[in-house]
Coordinates of C-alpha atoms and ligand atoms in Angstrom, one line a residue:
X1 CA -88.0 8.0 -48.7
X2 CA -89.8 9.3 -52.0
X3 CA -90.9 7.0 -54.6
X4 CA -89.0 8.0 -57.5
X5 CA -88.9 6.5 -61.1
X6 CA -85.2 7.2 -61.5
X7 CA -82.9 3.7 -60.9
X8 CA -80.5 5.5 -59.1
X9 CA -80.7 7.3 -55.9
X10 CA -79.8 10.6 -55.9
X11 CA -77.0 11.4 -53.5
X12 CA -75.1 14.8 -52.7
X13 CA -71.9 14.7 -51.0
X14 CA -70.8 17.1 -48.3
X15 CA -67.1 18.2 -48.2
X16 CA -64.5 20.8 -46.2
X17 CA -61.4 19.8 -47.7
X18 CA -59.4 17.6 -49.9
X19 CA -62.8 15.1 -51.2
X20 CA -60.7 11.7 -51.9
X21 CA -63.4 10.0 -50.0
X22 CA -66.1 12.3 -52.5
X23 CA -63.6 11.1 -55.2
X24 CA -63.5 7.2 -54.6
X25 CA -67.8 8.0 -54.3
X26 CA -67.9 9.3 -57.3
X27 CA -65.4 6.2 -59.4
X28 CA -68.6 4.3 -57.7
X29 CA -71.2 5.8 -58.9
X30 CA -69.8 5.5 -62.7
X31 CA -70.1 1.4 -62.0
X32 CA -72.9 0.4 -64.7
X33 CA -75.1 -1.2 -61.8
X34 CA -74.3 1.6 -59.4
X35 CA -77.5 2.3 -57.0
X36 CA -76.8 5.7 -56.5
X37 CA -75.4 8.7 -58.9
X38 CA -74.1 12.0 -56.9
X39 CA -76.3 15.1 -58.3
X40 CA -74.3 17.6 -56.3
X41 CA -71.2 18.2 -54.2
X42 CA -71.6 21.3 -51.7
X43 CA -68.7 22.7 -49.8
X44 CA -68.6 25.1 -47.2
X45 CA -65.1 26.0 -48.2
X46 CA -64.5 27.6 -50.9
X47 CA -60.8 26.8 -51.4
X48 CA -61.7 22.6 -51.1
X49 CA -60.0 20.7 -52.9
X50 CA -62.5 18.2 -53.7
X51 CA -64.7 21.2 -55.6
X52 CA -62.0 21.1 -58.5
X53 CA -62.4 17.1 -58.2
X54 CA -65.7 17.4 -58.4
X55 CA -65.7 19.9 -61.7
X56 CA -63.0 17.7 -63.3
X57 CA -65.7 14.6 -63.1
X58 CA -68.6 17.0 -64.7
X59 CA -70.7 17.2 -61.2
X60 CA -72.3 20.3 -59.9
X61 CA -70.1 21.4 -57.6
X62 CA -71.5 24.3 -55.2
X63 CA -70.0 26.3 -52.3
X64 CA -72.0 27.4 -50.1
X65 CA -69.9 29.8 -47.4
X66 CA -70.9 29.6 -43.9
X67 CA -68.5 32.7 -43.4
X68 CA -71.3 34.7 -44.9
X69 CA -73.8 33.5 -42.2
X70 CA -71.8 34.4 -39.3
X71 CA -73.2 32.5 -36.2
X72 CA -76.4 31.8 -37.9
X73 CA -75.9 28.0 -38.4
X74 CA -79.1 27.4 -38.9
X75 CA -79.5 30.1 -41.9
X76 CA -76.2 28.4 -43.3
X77 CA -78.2 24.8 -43.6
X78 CA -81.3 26.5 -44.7
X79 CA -78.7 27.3 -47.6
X80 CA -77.3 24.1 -48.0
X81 CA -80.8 22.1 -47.9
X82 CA -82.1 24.7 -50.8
X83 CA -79.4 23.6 -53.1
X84 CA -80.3 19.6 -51.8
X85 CA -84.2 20.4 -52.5
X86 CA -83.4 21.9 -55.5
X87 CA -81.1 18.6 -57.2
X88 CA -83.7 16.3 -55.9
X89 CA -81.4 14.1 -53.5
X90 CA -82.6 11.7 -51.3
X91 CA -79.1 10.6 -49.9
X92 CA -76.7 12.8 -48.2
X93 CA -73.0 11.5 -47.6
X94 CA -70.8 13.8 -45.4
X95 CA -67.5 13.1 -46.3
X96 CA -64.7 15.2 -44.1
X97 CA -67.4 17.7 -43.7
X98 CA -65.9 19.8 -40.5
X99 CA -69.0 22.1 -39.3
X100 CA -71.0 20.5 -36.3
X101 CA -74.9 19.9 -38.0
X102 CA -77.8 21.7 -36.0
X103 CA -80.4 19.3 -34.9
X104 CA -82.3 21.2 -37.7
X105 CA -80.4 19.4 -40.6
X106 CA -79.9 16.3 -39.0
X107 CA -83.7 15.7 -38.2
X108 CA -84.4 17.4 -41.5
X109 CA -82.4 13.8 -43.2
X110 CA -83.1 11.3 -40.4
X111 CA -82.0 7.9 -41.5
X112 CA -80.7 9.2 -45.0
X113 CA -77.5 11.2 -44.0
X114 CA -74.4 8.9 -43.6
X115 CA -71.0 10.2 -42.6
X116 CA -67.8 8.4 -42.3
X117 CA -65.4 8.6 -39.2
X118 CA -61.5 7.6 -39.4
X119 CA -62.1 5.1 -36.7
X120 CA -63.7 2.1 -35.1
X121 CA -66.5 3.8 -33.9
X122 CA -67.5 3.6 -30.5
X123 CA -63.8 4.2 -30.0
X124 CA -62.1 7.7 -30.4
X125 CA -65.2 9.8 -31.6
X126 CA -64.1 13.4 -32.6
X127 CA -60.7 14.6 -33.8
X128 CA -57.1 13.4 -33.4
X129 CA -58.1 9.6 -33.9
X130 CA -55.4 8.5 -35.1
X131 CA -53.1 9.8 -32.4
X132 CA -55.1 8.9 -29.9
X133 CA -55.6 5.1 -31.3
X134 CA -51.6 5.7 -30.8
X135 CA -51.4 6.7 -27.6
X136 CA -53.9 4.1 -26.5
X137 CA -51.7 1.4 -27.6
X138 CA -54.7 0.0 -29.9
X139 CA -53.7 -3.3 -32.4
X140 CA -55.9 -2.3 -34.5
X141 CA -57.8 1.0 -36.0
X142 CA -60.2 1.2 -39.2
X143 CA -62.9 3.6 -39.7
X144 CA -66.5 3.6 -39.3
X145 CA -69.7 4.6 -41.8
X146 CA -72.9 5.4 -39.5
X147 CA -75.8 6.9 -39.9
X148 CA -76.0 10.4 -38.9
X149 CA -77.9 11.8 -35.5
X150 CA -78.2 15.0 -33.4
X151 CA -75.0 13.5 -31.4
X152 CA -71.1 14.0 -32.8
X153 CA -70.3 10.9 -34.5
X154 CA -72.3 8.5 -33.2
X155 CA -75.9 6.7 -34.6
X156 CA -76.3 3.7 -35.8
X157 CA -73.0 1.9 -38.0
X158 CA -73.8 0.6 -41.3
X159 CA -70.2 -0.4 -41.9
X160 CA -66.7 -0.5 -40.6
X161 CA -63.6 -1.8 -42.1
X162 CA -60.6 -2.9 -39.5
X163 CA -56.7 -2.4 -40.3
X164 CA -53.8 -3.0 -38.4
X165 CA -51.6 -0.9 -36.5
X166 CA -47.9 -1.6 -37.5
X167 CA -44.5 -0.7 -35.0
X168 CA -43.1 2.1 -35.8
X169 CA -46.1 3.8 -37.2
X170 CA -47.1 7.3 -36.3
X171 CA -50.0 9.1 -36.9
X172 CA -49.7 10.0 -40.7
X173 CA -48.8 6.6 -41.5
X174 CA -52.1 5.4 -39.8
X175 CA -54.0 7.9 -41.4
X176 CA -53.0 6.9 -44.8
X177 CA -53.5 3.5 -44.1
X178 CA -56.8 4.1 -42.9
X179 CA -58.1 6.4 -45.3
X180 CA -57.4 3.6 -48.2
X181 CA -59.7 1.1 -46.3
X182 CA -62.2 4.5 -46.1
X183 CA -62.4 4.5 -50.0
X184 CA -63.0 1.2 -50.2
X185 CA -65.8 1.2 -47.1
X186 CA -67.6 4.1 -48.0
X187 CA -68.8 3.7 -51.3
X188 CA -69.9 0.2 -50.9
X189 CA -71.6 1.0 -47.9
X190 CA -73.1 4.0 -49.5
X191 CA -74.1 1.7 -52.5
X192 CA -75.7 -1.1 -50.5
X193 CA -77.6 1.6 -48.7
X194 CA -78.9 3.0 -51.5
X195 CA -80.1 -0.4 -52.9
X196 CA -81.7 -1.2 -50.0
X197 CA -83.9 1.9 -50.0
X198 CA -85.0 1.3 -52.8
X199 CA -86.6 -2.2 -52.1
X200 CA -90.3 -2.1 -51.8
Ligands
LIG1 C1 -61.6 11.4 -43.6 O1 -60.6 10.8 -42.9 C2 -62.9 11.1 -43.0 O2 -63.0 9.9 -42.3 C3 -63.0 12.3 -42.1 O3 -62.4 13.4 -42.7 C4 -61.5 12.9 -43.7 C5 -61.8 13.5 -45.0 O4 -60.9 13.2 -46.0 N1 -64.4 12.5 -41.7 P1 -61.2 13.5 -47.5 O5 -61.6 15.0 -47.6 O6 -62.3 12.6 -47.9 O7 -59.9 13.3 -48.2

């Protein structure tokens, strides 16, 4: 990680859709003692939500539309990590970003990407968790913050928090359930994260 001067480490937030894990990141980073302040969100949709979120909170919000790199994923990154290089961060946090990373990116911010998954990671990788915690008869879900590598949600887990799974819930209900224990997880575990990188 670069020496910096700053007390806070810069962190931009990836997004695709609705941001209310970017959101609960960015109540976070207003704590006085905060370790981290987010210097950017990027989107690669253009209609996400979380961009107006983002805007109403005063942070650069950016889109940068993979549409317009057709299957060129790499040239798409190459855009996003210009707009990273450019606001100086040193932390990314994907947060319901939905395009696969090229093992470009991912070694590009080894051990300083994080990403959060709606489950207890090793368990249910991928999409559908919550159905599929369901339909597994699991007692118990939660989600999962890891570090990112060139492997769909897996590397190294920096955090998980555990909720139960009630009778008579289906999937939304276990989705809403979780993603309360996500806004809670991810920005302490993104905050600790941040401290400890900065320790000598
Ligand atoms: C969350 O459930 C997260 O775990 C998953 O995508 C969802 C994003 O939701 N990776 P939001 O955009 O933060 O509301």
């Amino acid at each position: 990680m670069t020496a910096s001067n700053s007390p806070r480490v810069p962190v931009a937030v990836l997004i695709s859709g609705a941001g209310s894990n970017m959101a609960a990141i960015l109540d976070a980073a207003g704590a006085a003692d905060a370790a981290f302040e987010v210097v950017v969100v990027i989107s690669n949709v253009p209609e996400a939500g979380g961009l107006t979120l983002a805007a109403e909170r005063g942070v650069p919000a950016v889109v940068v539309d993979h549409r317009g790199h057709g299957r060129d994923r790499q040239a798409h990154e190459r855009a996003i990590q210009a707009v990273l290089e450019a606001h100086g961060v040193e932390v990314v946090a994907l947060a319901g970003y939905m395009r696969l990373l090229s093992p470009w990116l991912v070694a590009a911010w080894e051990g300083r990407m994080l990403n959060i998954h709606p489950s207890l990671l090793p368990r249910h990788p991928g999409l559908d968790t919550h159905a599929r915690a369901l339909a597994a008869g699991d007692a118990e879900a939660g989600c999962t913050v890891h570090l990112v590598i060139d492997d769909v949600d897996a590397g190294p887990i920096l955090g998980q928090s555990r909720v139960p799974i009630l009778p008579g819930d289906d999937a939304e209900a276990l989705s809403a359930r979780v993603r309360t224990a996500e806004h809670v997880l991810y920005p302490a575990v993104l905050d600790r994260f941040c401290r400890d990188s900065r320790r000598p």
